[in-house]
XYZ file of C-alpha atoms in Angstrom:
744
model
C -85.392 -91.349 46.135
C -87.102 -90.835 49.486
C -85.258 -93.865 50.926
C -81.931 -92.611 49.605
C -82.518 -89.194 51.114
C -83.604 -90.680 54.444
C -80.494 -92.863 54.675
C -78.212 -89.984 53.673
C -79.769 -87.716 56.300
C -79.282 -90.390 58.979
C -75.655 -90.893 57.968
C -75.008 -87.166 57.958
C -76.614 -86.762 61.381
C -74.239 -89.409 62.704
C -71.225 -87.757 61.053
C -72.288 -84.325 62.388
C -72.336 -85.729 65.935
C -68.898 -87.293 65.492
C -67.444 -84.043 64.084
C -68.883 -82.083 67.030
C -67.458 -84.606 69.479
C -63.988 -84.497 67.949
C -64.013 -80.696 67.933
C -65.127 -80.460 71.549
C -63.291 -83.338 73.239
C -60.652 -84.491 70.758
C -56.986 -84.151 71.643
C -55.460 -81.447 69.373
C -52.042 -83.092 69.772
C -53.316 -86.560 68.831
C -52.554 -87.587 65.259
C -55.351 -90.176 65.399
C -57.960 -87.568 66.410
C -56.638 -85.196 63.725
C -56.973 -87.831 60.983
C -60.442 -88.840 62.249
C -61.617 -85.221 62.176
C -60.184 -84.629 58.689
C -61.829 -87.759 57.268
C -65.181 -86.993 58.875
C -65.114 -83.399 57.606
C -64.582 -84.700 54.067
C -67.474 -87.156 54.447
C -69.618 -84.392 55.931
C -68.983 -82.133 52.934
C -69.714 -84.955 50.505
C -72.994 -85.764 52.242
C -74.040 -82.112 52.259
C -73.536 -81.978 48.490
C -75.397 -85.279 48.021
C -78.367 -84.034 50.067
C -78.505 -80.790 48.077
C -78.517 -82.837 44.877
C -81.243 -85.148 46.198
C -83.349 -82.160 47.194
C -82.995 -80.714 43.696
C -83.682 -84.126 42.142
C -86.892 -84.435 44.143
C -88.136 -81.265 42.448
C -86.859 -82.198 38.989
C -85.718 -85.840 38.980
C -85.089 -86.231 35.238
C -85.611 -84.414 31.958
C -85.356 -87.162 29.339
C -85.912 -90.815 28.600
C -84.548 -93.029 25.852
C -85.467 -96.655 25.199
C -82.449 -98.536 23.907
C -82.041 -102.197 22.979
C -78.413 -103.261 22.801
C -77.596 -105.745 20.043
C -78.059 -109.215 21.490
C -80.326 -108.057 24.332
C -83.802 -109.557 24.747
C -85.622 -106.206 25.031
C -85.243 -102.449 25.114
C -84.380 -100.820 28.443
C -85.883 -97.468 29.474
C -83.130 -95.043 30.510
C -84.098 -91.932 32.463
C -81.595 -89.059 32.354
C -81.224 -86.365 35.025
C -78.662 -84.086 36.638
C -77.490 -86.807 38.983
C -77.457 -90.583 39.235
C -79.958 -92.293 41.517
C -79.340 -95.908 42.601
C -82.096 -98.119 43.983
C -80.795 -99.198 47.388
C -82.296 -102.721 47.441
C -80.603 -104.013 44.263
C -78.137 -101.168 43.418
C -79.776 -100.767 40.023
C -79.594 -97.264 38.486
C -83.005 -95.632 38.315
C -81.789 -92.304 36.895
C -78.627 -91.920 34.816
C -76.383 -88.875 35.180
C -76.396 -86.664 32.055
C -72.597 -86.983 31.990
C -72.607 -90.782 31.715
C -71.534 -92.162 28.295
C -74.959 -93.699 27.635
C -76.560 -90.225 27.845
C -74.984 -89.416 24.466
C -77.876 -91.390 22.984
C -80.132 -88.494 23.956
C -77.799 -85.716 22.876
C -76.495 -87.073 19.560
C -78.462 -90.063 18.245
C -81.735 -90.405 16.357
C -84.378 -93.129 16.455
C -83.326 -96.391 14.831
C -79.711 -97.530 14.653
C -77.794 -95.864 17.473
C -74.611 -96.236 19.474
C -72.739 -94.667 22.358
C -69.097 -94.822 23.492
C -68.181 -96.893 26.548
C -64.922 -98.014 28.191
C -65.296 -101.444 26.574
C -65.899 -99.921 23.137
C -68.889 -98.656 21.161
C -72.241 -100.091 22.294
C -74.494 -100.620 19.261
C -78.242 -101.165 19.169
C -81.664 -99.721 18.399
C -83.261 -96.637 19.970
C -87.057 -96.845 19.863
C -88.055 -93.880 22.044
C -86.653 -90.419 22.743
C -88.728 -88.294 25.097
C -88.299 -84.934 26.842
C -90.000 -83.914 30.084
C -90.668 -80.601 31.729
C -90.901 -81.263 35.472
C -91.103 -78.429 37.994
C -91.493 -78.867 41.747
C -92.142 -82.603 41.278
C -95.037 -81.880 38.885
C -95.040 -82.983 35.239
C -95.738 -79.909 33.123
C -95.175 -81.290 29.636
C -93.567 -84.014 27.556
C -92.487 -84.385 23.941
C -91.563 -87.425 21.883
C -88.774 -86.384 19.519
C -86.299 -87.726 16.989
C -83.485 -85.147 17.120
C -81.576 -83.656 20.054
C -84.170 -81.106 21.062
C -87.483 -80.691 19.296
C -88.373 -77.233 18.050
C -91.276 -76.670 20.457
C -89.189 -77.571 23.509
C -86.192 -75.484 22.425
C -88.331 -72.480 21.457
C -90.004 -72.619 24.861
C -86.612 -72.663 26.579
C -85.113 -69.877 24.473
C -88.231 -67.754 24.588
C -88.262 -67.566 28.375
C -87.170 -64.353 30.036
C -83.592 -64.000 31.221
C -82.612 -64.592 34.846
C -80.218 -62.768 37.156
C -77.844 -65.740 36.941
C -76.757 -67.941 34.075
C -78.556 -71.304 34.168
C -77.589 -74.828 33.173
C -78.655 -76.289 29.802
C -78.479 -80.027 30.502
C -81.898 -80.630 28.949
C -81.152 -78.662 25.752
C -77.492 -79.408 25.001
C -77.135 -79.652 21.231
C -75.005 -82.215 19.418
C -72.170 -79.794 18.550
C -72.136 -78.525 22.143
C -72.129 -82.072 23.494
C -69.062 -82.985 21.451
C -67.125 -80.093 22.980
C -68.306 -80.891 26.496
C -67.200 -84.532 26.162
C -63.991 -83.943 24.186
C -60.742 -85.558 25.340
C -59.431 -83.753 28.428
C -55.796 -83.856 27.293
C -56.244 -82.367 23.824
C -55.929 -78.549 23.973
C -59.268 -77.285 22.737
C -59.831 -73.824 21.231
C -63.459 -72.881 20.569
C -64.390 -69.952 18.342
C -68.041 -69.416 19.226
C -70.492 -66.887 17.869
C -72.262 -64.568 20.282
C -75.023 -66.524 22.007
C -73.637 -69.949 21.040
C -73.402 -70.947 24.715
C -69.614 -70.780 25.142
C -69.675 -69.973 28.857
C -72.352 -72.523 29.620
C -70.498 -75.157 27.599
C -67.305 -74.333 29.523
C -68.994 -74.928 32.872
C -70.756 -78.079 31.725
C -67.417 -79.351 30.416
C -65.875 -78.865 33.869
C -68.810 -80.733 35.434
C -68.375 -83.528 32.883
C -64.606 -83.803 33.459
C -65.005 -83.814 37.259
C -67.519 -86.670 36.899
C -65.507 -88.637 34.325
C -62.174 -88.345 36.158
C -63.478 -88.474 39.734
C -61.156 -91.380 40.622
C -58.090 -89.490 39.408
C -58.736 -85.824 40.141
C -60.575 -83.679 42.658
C -62.766 -80.667 41.785
C -59.921 -78.481 43.121
C -57.807 -79.726 40.190
C -60.008 -77.763 37.780
C -59.923 -74.000 37.312
C -61.905 -71.487 35.290
C -60.473 -68.059 34.492
C -63.166 -65.484 33.683
C -62.895 -61.800 32.715
C -64.244 -60.092 35.855
C -65.484 -60.746 39.396
C -68.912 -59.536 38.232
C -68.916 -62.203 35.514
C -67.884 -64.895 38.018
C -70.819 -63.910 40.205
C -73.122 -64.085 37.172
C -72.115 -67.697 36.452
C -71.809 -68.712 40.122
C -74.894 -70.933 40.305
C -74.243 -73.300 37.392
C -71.620 -75.636 38.890
C -73.529 -76.111 42.188
C -76.678 -76.789 40.135
C -74.709 -79.481 38.305
C -73.608 -81.052 41.587
C -70.027 -79.748 41.485
C -68.296 -77.616 44.104
C -64.760 -76.539 45.080
C -63.716 -75.790 41.470
C -61.348 -72.829 41.520
C -62.926 -69.773 39.872
C -60.803 -66.668 39.406
C -59.863 -63.763 37.177
C -56.425 -63.458 35.605
C -55.754 -60.419 37.792
C -56.470 -62.285 41.043
C -54.618 -65.365 39.789
C -51.559 -63.212 39.042
C -51.656 -61.455 42.419
C -51.729 -64.813 44.204
C -48.753 -66.045 42.176
C -46.684 -62.907 42.642
C -47.501 -62.870 46.340
C -48.331 -59.184 46.475
C -51.382 -57.034 45.844
C -50.884 -54.164 43.419
C -53.016 -51.200 42.486
C -53.937 -51.898 38.875
C -54.942 -49.059 36.586
C -58.465 -49.510 35.303
C -57.933 -51.034 31.828
C -61.208 -49.469 30.730
C -59.607 -46.019 30.952
C -57.308 -47.018 28.108
C -60.181 -48.652 26.242
C -62.119 -45.372 26.471
C -59.149 -43.356 25.174
C -58.760 -45.730 22.241
C -62.483 -45.975 21.541
C -63.070 -42.215 21.579
C -59.879 -41.588 19.569
C -59.851 -37.894 20.480
C -56.060 -37.716 20.229
C -55.224 -40.221 17.457
C -51.432 -39.958 17.783
C -51.492 -40.453 21.566
C -54.103 -43.237 21.305
C -52.026 -45.030 18.682
C -48.896 -44.875 20.860
C -50.835 -46.287 23.828
C -52.198 -49.109 21.682
C -48.746 -49.986 20.336
C -47.297 -49.929 23.860
C -50.001 -52.320 25.085
C -49.480 -54.557 22.073
C -45.752 -54.784 22.790
C -46.178 -55.473 26.529
C -48.695 -58.214 25.762
C -46.462 -59.974 23.242
C -43.879 -62.729 23.563
C -41.408 -60.204 22.107
C -41.649 -58.401 25.461
C -40.745 -61.664 27.167
C -37.620 -61.862 25.003
C -36.637 -58.355 26.158
C -37.189 -59.348 29.790
C -34.997 -62.405 29.338
C -32.242 -60.349 27.713
C -32.304 -58.026 30.707
C -32.261 -60.890 33.194
C -29.411 -62.629 31.352
C -27.339 -59.492 31.835
C -28.365 -59.131 35.463
C -27.510 -62.739 36.254
C -23.939 -62.216 35.086
C -23.656 -59.553 37.799
C -25.482 -61.460 40.527
C -22.566 -63.557 41.806
C -20.016 -61.880 44.108
C -16.870 -60.778 42.312
C -14.585 -63.240 44.109
C -13.932 -66.957 44.498
C -15.504 -69.210 47.089
C -12.779 -69.719 49.697
C -12.597 -71.385 53.101
C -9.808 -70.419 55.485
C -7.903 -68.796 52.651
C -8.100 -71.741 50.260
C -10.059 -71.358 46.972
C -12.535 -74.225 46.718
C -14.558 -73.043 43.696
C -13.490 -70.268 41.351
C -15.916 -67.548 40.296
C -15.823 -68.850 36.715
C -16.798 -72.321 37.934
C -19.685 -70.902 39.949
C -20.732 -68.655 37.049
C -20.855 -71.679 34.732
C -23.090 -73.514 37.208
C -25.330 -70.471 37.613
C -25.647 -69.325 34.010
C -25.103 -72.529 32.004
C -25.648 -75.783 33.897
C -28.814 -74.673 35.708
C -29.864 -71.817 33.423
C -33.384 -73.165 32.831
C -34.149 -73.182 36.551
C -35.428 -70.267 38.645
C -32.632 -68.342 40.406
C -33.777 -69.646 43.781
C -33.392 -73.267 42.634
C -30.051 -72.525 41.009
C -28.747 -71.150 44.283
C -29.911 -74.281 46.081
C -27.977 -76.455 43.614
C -24.911 -74.223 43.837
C -25.058 -74.505 47.606
C -24.863 -78.284 47.253
C -21.678 -77.936 45.198
C -20.221 -75.518 47.752
C -21.131 -77.797 50.659
C -19.559 -80.779 48.878
C -16.352 -78.837 48.148
C -16.258 -77.462 51.705
C -16.914 -80.899 53.149
C -13.885 -82.278 51.310
C -11.789 -79.394 52.625
C -13.263 -79.784 56.093
C -12.319 -83.467 56.141
C -8.724 -82.576 55.295
C -8.591 -79.866 57.958
C -10.407 -82.030 60.488
C -7.882 -84.817 59.927
C -5.100 -82.300 60.531
C -6.737 -81.191 63.792
C -7.174 -84.806 64.853
C -3.509 -85.567 64.085
C -2.293 -82.520 65.997
C -4.441 -83.504 68.956
C -3.153 -87.069 68.892
C 0.508 -85.944 68.685
C -0.052 -83.712 71.705
C -1.671 -86.524 73.668
C 1.127 -88.956 72.774
C 3.673 -86.409 73.962
C 1.807 -85.951 77.242
C 1.705 -89.677 77.857
C 5.464 -89.948 77.226
C 6.261 -87.169 79.705
C 7.170 -87.336 83.400
C 4.207 -85.431 84.803
C 1.869 -86.943 87.355
C -1.034 -89.063 86.208
C -3.553 -86.476 87.440
C -1.890 -83.625 85.510
C -1.634 -85.739 82.355
C -5.356 -86.637 82.579
C -6.346 -82.973 82.945
C -4.172 -81.913 79.992
C -5.519 -84.724 77.787
C -9.076 -83.604 78.575
C -8.064 -80.033 77.693
C -6.530 -81.280 74.418
C -9.776 -83.056 73.460
C -11.829 -79.964 74.369
C -9.561 -77.784 72.232
C -9.911 -80.280 69.361
C -13.721 -80.248 69.647
C -13.753 -76.453 69.756
C -11.541 -76.219 66.672
C -13.729 -78.729 64.787
C -16.893 -76.850 65.815
C -15.405 -73.517 64.777
C -14.262 -75.074 61.519
C -17.842 -76.133 60.707
C -19.143 -72.699 61.743
C -16.564 -70.987 59.539
C -17.594 -73.132 56.570
C -21.340 -72.537 57.121
C -20.749 -68.823 57.658
C -18.621 -68.604 54.503
C -21.256 -70.360 52.377
C -24.087 -68.217 53.781
C -22.012 -65.077 53.327
C -21.298 -65.893 49.693
C -24.917 -66.695 48.834
C -26.345 -63.746 50.749
C -24.333 -61.458 48.501
C -26.420 -62.540 45.520
C -29.190 -60.061 44.672
C -32.695 -61.462 45.220
C -35.159 -58.541 44.971
C -38.907 -59.041 44.529
C -40.453 -59.240 41.055
C -41.664 -55.621 41.153
C -38.136 -54.419 41.989
C -36.713 -56.357 39.065
C -39.448 -54.918 36.850
C -38.591 -51.340 37.826
C -34.959 -52.044 36.990
C -36.024 -53.582 33.670
C -38.000 -50.464 32.714
C -34.880 -48.380 33.389
C -32.796 -50.818 31.334
C -35.326 -50.673 28.482
C -35.100 -46.875 28.400
C -31.357 -47.217 27.748
C -31.538 -50.144 25.314
C -34.722 -49.331 23.349
C -34.343 -50.492 19.754
C -37.260 -48.461 18.370
C -39.844 -45.816 19.236
C -42.324 -48.374 20.605
C -39.823 -49.753 23.128
C -38.812 -46.226 24.130
C -42.429 -45.217 24.677
C -43.149 -48.362 26.712
C -40.238 -47.465 29.001
C -41.387 -43.858 29.317
C -45.053 -44.699 29.889
C -44.392 -47.576 32.289
C -42.018 -45.462 34.364
C -44.826 -42.931 34.866
C -47.311 -45.644 35.834
C -44.862 -47.215 38.312
C -43.984 -43.803 39.746
C -47.690 -43.462 40.564
C -47.347 -46.748 42.525
C -49.579 -48.593 40.080
C -49.242 -51.158 37.330
C -51.256 -51.952 34.205
C -53.059 -55.180 33.461
C -50.451 -55.813 30.747
C -47.728 -55.753 33.430
C -49.101 -58.800 35.255
C -47.785 -61.426 32.811
C -44.256 -59.884 32.849
C -44.351 -59.786 36.665
C -45.363 -63.456 36.816
C -42.528 -64.246 34.395
C -39.985 -62.431 36.570
C -41.375 -63.937 39.771
C -41.089 -67.421 38.312
C -37.649 -66.863 36.785
C -36.163 -65.534 40.028
C -38.087 -67.189 42.842
C -39.873 -70.099 41.215
C -43.042 -71.385 42.861
C -43.372 -72.054 46.569
C -45.342 -75.180 45.740
C -46.734 -76.856 42.657
C -50.130 -75.502 41.567
C -52.542 -78.465 41.858
C -54.482 -77.695 38.659
C -54.784 -80.222 35.848
C -57.356 -78.586 33.582
C -57.830 -74.873 32.908
C -60.866 -73.341 31.224
C -60.348 -69.795 29.940
C -63.520 -67.936 28.985
C -63.629 -64.738 26.900
C -60.165 -65.798 25.763
C -60.173 -63.427 22.790
C -59.087 -60.693 25.226
C -56.102 -62.703 26.487
C -52.622 -61.964 25.182
C -49.982 -64.381 23.910
C -47.852 -63.486 26.965
C -50.704 -64.357 29.363
C -51.196 -67.746 27.721
C -47.440 -68.317 27.781
C -46.976 -67.729 31.520
C -49.987 -69.868 32.447
C -48.715 -72.657 30.212
C -45.230 -72.574 31.765
C -46.120 -72.300 35.454
C -48.731 -75.076 35.188
C -46.971 -77.277 32.620
C -48.925 -80.471 33.319
C -52.347 -78.938 32.734
C -54.693 -79.272 29.786
C -56.769 -76.424 28.362
C -60.202 -75.522 27.067
C -60.104 -72.023 25.554
C -63.307 -70.300 24.461
C -63.929 -66.927 22.880
C -65.183 -64.906 19.947
C -62.762 -62.796 17.916
C -65.702 -60.604 16.879
C -65.986 -59.563 20.534
C -62.265 -58.894 21.048
C -62.711 -55.327 22.261
C -59.213 -55.360 23.794
C -57.609 -56.448 20.526
C -54.917 -53.781 20.981
C -53.400 -56.077 23.633
C -54.791 -59.477 22.723
C -54.944 -62.117 20.017
C -55.548 -61.473 16.356
C -56.143 -65.155 15.559
C -56.472 -68.483 17.363
C -53.550 -69.832 15.350
C -51.315 -67.617 17.513
C -52.073 -69.872 20.486
C -51.401 -72.997 18.467
C -48.039 -71.790 17.187
C -46.755 -69.811 20.203
C -48.232 -71.616 23.195
C -48.936 -75.246 22.326
C -46.305 -75.431 19.556
C -45.779 -79.089 18.688
C -48.574 -80.348 20.947
C -51.740 -81.437 19.187
C -54.531 -78.923 19.564
C -57.892 -78.431 17.897
C -59.806 -75.337 16.823
C -63.573 -75.879 16.772
C -66.265 -73.481 15.609
C -69.752 -72.846 16.976
C -71.816 -70.866 14.466
C -75.302 -71.481 15.872
C -76.557 -68.712 18.154
C -79.292 -69.539 20.650
C -79.581 -66.220 22.477
C -81.033 -63.756 20.023
C -83.913 -63.731 17.596
C -83.445 -63.726 13.834
C -84.203 -59.996 13.677
C -81.593 -59.099 16.310
C -78.891 -61.352 14.880
C -79.471 -60.034 11.368
C -78.741 -56.543 12.707
C -75.647 -57.744 14.580
C -74.367 -59.600 11.521
C -74.409 -56.353 9.542
C -71.735 -55.158 11.964
C -69.847 -58.477 12.053
C -69.593 -58.558 8.253
C -67.738 -55.236 8.290
C -65.048 -56.650 10.613
C -63.946 -59.140 7.946
C -62.025 -61.325 10.432
C -60.380 -64.262 8.595
C -61.732 -67.665 9.543
C -64.690 -66.320 11.548
C -68.119 -67.138 10.098
C -71.317 -65.188 10.650
C -73.552 -66.372 13.500
C -76.582 -68.422 12.495
C -79.588 -67.773 14.757
C -82.103 -70.435 15.713
C -85.341 -69.707 13.861
C -87.042 -67.622 16.540
C -88.708 -64.337 15.703
C -89.534 -61.198 17.645
C -90.522 -57.637 16.887
C -88.227 -55.839 14.437
C -85.145 -54.034 15.681
C -86.064 -50.367 16.156
C -83.422 -47.945 14.882
C -84.478 -44.406 15.694
C -82.469 -41.354 14.625
C -82.850 -37.923 16.268
C -81.611 -34.561 15.073
C -78.726 -33.495 17.324
C -80.506 -30.286 18.248
C -83.590 -32.245 19.332
C -81.862 -35.017 21.256
C -80.592 -34.490 24.805
C -83.085 -35.299 27.486
C -85.748 -36.320 24.975
C -83.909 -39.545 24.166
C -83.612 -40.261 27.889
C -87.341 -39.681 28.341
C -88.050 -41.997 25.417
C -85.783 -44.666 26.928
C -87.535 -44.351 30.314
C -90.948 -44.817 28.656
C -89.727 -47.866 26.775
C -88.255 -49.416 29.912
C -91.549 -49.003 31.776
C -93.372 -50.583 28.823
C -91.050 -53.607 28.764
C -91.252 -53.999 32.546
C -95.048 -53.920 32.345
C -94.820 -56.759 29.798
C -93.019 -58.940 32.348
C -89.399 -58.379 31.342
C -87.218 -58.229 34.455
C -83.683 -58.106 33.068
C -83.175 -54.997 30.963
C -80.112 -53.010 29.986
C -79.477 -49.558 28.636
C -76.055 -49.807 27.026
C -73.722 -46.893 26.398
C -70.377 -46.915 24.659
C -68.358 -45.601 27.613
C -68.727 -45.391 31.374
C -68.838 -41.595 31.161
C -71.785 -41.775 28.783
C -73.485 -44.291 31.093
C -73.072 -42.011 34.119
C -74.901 -39.252 32.218
C -77.665 -41.638 31.103
C -78.088 -42.967 34.628
C -78.291 -39.438 36.071
C -81.356 -38.788 33.898
C -83.038 -42.207 34.106
C -82.846 -42.693 37.883
C -85.284 -39.813 38.304
C -87.915 -41.752 36.359
C -86.943 -45.309 37.319
C -85.550 -45.301 40.890
C -84.698 -49.033 40.844
C -82.308 -48.694 37.913
C -78.606 -49.416 38.686
C -75.375 -48.184 37.163
C -72.778 -50.887 36.484
C -69.219 -49.548 36.768
C -67.200 -52.761 36.969
C -66.431 -52.361 40.658
C -69.403 -54.525 41.658
C -68.612 -57.895 43.170
C -72.154 -59.178 42.719
C -74.443 -59.306 39.717
C -77.901 -58.385 40.931
C -79.862 -58.427 37.683
C -82.822 -56.089 37.282
C -82.753 -52.899 35.212
C -79.337 -51.378 34.644
C -77.220 -48.949 32.706
C -74.021 -50.661 31.598
C -71.061 -49.772 29.347
C -70.675 -51.978 26.288
C -67.385 -53.493 27.460
C -68.894 -54.625 30.785
C -71.950 -56.164 29.121
C -69.805 -58.787 27.381
C -70.840 -62.291 28.432
C -74.180 -61.128 29.892
C -77.636 -61.416 28.388
C -80.868 -59.456 28.828
C -84.509 -59.739 27.873
C -84.279 -56.347 26.225
C -81.483 -53.964 25.320
C -81.693 -50.272 24.514
C -78.571 -48.858 22.915
C -78.506 -45.218 23.986
C -76.588 -43.735 21.056
C -75.287 -45.564 18.013
C -74.868 -42.422 15.950
C -71.949 -41.963 13.578
C -70.372 -39.463 15.974
C -70.323 -42.172 18.659
C -69.506 -45.287 16.599
C -67.206 -44.875 13.611
C -66.429 -47.677 11.185
C -63.192 -48.607 13.035
C -62.585 -52.223 14.031
C -62.723 -51.405 17.752
C -66.044 -49.577 17.393
C -67.406 -52.471 15.344
C -66.515 -54.934 18.111
C -68.010 -52.750 20.861
C -71.204 -52.268 18.872
C -71.427 -55.999 18.066
C -71.086 -56.845 21.770
C -73.857 -54.393 22.684
C -76.284 -55.639 20.012
C -75.825 -59.327 20.826
C -76.732 -58.984 24.501
C -80.465 -58.834 23.666
C -82.576 -61.988 23.764
C -85.987 -60.665 22.690
C -86.052 -56.884 22.188
C -83.490 -54.467 20.756
C -83.949 -50.697 20.411
C -81.208 -48.525 18.941
C -81.197 -44.753 19.365
C -78.946 -42.504 17.302
C -78.063 -38.855 17.740
C -77.725 -37.674 14.169
C -76.986 -40.130 11.379
C -76.663 -43.802 12.392
C -73.219 -45.372 12.519
C -72.001 -46.538 9.096
C -71.695 -49.960 10.727
C -75.525 -50.149 10.756
C -75.934 -49.394 7.066
C -78.748 -51.533 5.698
C -80.906 -51.376 8.827
C -84.199 -49.473 8.314
C -84.116 -46.085 10.074
C -87.062 -44.379 11.745
C -86.233 -40.677 11.766
C -87.774 -38.937 14.771
C -88.349 -35.329 13.792
C -91.160 -34.243 16.115
C -89.455 -35.067 19.407
C -92.252 -33.715 21.574
C -94.776 -35.919 19.820
C -92.458 -38.913 20.041
C -92.132 -38.446 23.782
């Protein structure tokens, strides 16, 4: 490893010098210098990544070893597995195998004795005589275990029992068999993963990208892979995993940013959590129900049908109300052009249709031009013949012939200009507004053509939002649809595989537009319907994606029931809530057998609550911090509730932070966070500020919010209730705090 690092450093030093030379003295107009600089910059980046990987490997070179004797071989070969491959320079023999290599499946899926692993030349069969795990930190061996299954209980318990970190970490040493099968699944089969809270969905998604980049490195670049995550905060939280796995330049984005880039304009988007709060608090049931129905309609493929109906009507009016004529002669009738525009090229974006129509117009005009040009040529020749037959002097005849040719050239030039001007004039009369302009017109059209109360309310509500110079998150998919239908794409999006995390909050319309604008891509879709807190605008089942998005294409739905995040006690409490959701096809999470202190459910009389609960929370936070827990969360149902909690707690714990969703960076530490923003995160300990029946009813939305909050905790979960606990927690032992002063 030292030799490999030394040689890589020497090569990089040489490349660095060459890059500096080309930048300082290279000719910017020289294509050779430009190509040399581009190639050397690519090599430089590759070497930088290799050196980072070697530096990491020096600290933790490998985490496992298997001894495998292939059938027909003389002896078993020891195979060391790490995060990257290491080749011995003198004989090019692999010393360490990359965890993504096919042979590494022996470690993740096979047991001692008869074993096999897939390879390009077919299954390799043999005997595995040793399976060993190592804990190596800073080049020092801390521990080792000889095992027979994927991860022995002691090793896994040690990993899961560790305190949480401010960033999500890789799991290459503890990938379980069911996780491994998802990570290594065929890239071109659409994969939908229903995973219980804590089953490792996000980590699996990132490891799958790392695996696909490695497996298809000769065909695709890292830039050909994209992950779509729920928020910028979440992207920051997962930001370290891919670099740790030796992968960079993978596109990581949110659907909102992805949409803005496609549309080509930045919009002010209403905070979707405002609507979530209205629906969750349900203070005005009629109004809340209308908002939910409006969101459900805008997020559906039915809304796309309405948009297409509107655009079909608009396209009939787009063409000028006259024929295409040149110098008074009709070359293409309006009906002929309309047929081209609305029938022949109907499936193409308007921009592309116009380009094809222009070709027809140019061809027709060219034929007419040739006829007219021949006439001009004949007239010129007749004039010249007449001049030559006349009695004028040779000098006068020469001058007049030159004038005749000049007049001919001028007439031919003007003829071409007239044709070009006529074509441009015809096409420029076709309406080509931006997507947002079309959308405003659509909302007005919908107000006139609404078929029911939901469509009428969508038109009314959307008009108000647009008048405020904003849009909603649900408007982004329709805007992409309009942008694509009218203007198409400036260039093909170079993405071949898309990973969508927290996909339960995506709508059918969102999936549809992504599928159509990147038609050659494959998908890995991960989520948990039990955590679908935006179900008013999202999926109700994974079968919706199969039937509406992938249609006749083969796709698979896989289930992850095992939860690795929480203890048995915490998951038992969360499963009480999950059972009340009764979502078809979704099984209860099964926790790894890891125990902690019991979940504490404490109920306070409303008249005794107030600041006393906040004082109790502050005391508990200090206790957990003193016990070494660094990542702690106080979770409230809404942002407004969290602001009030934070206002009290910051007096006692100055380092505590309030998470509002506007943060671009996840800093870890102690925080107050709304339930909807905690989704996807994990903490050593969670304190739920108020899970009383007045705060959490038995509605499906409240059940999902409460389930999200409960399943964020890894080791400790406290639940406070003002008044009676939520009916969703029925069955959980309640400690009723009557003497508040004594409790504090």
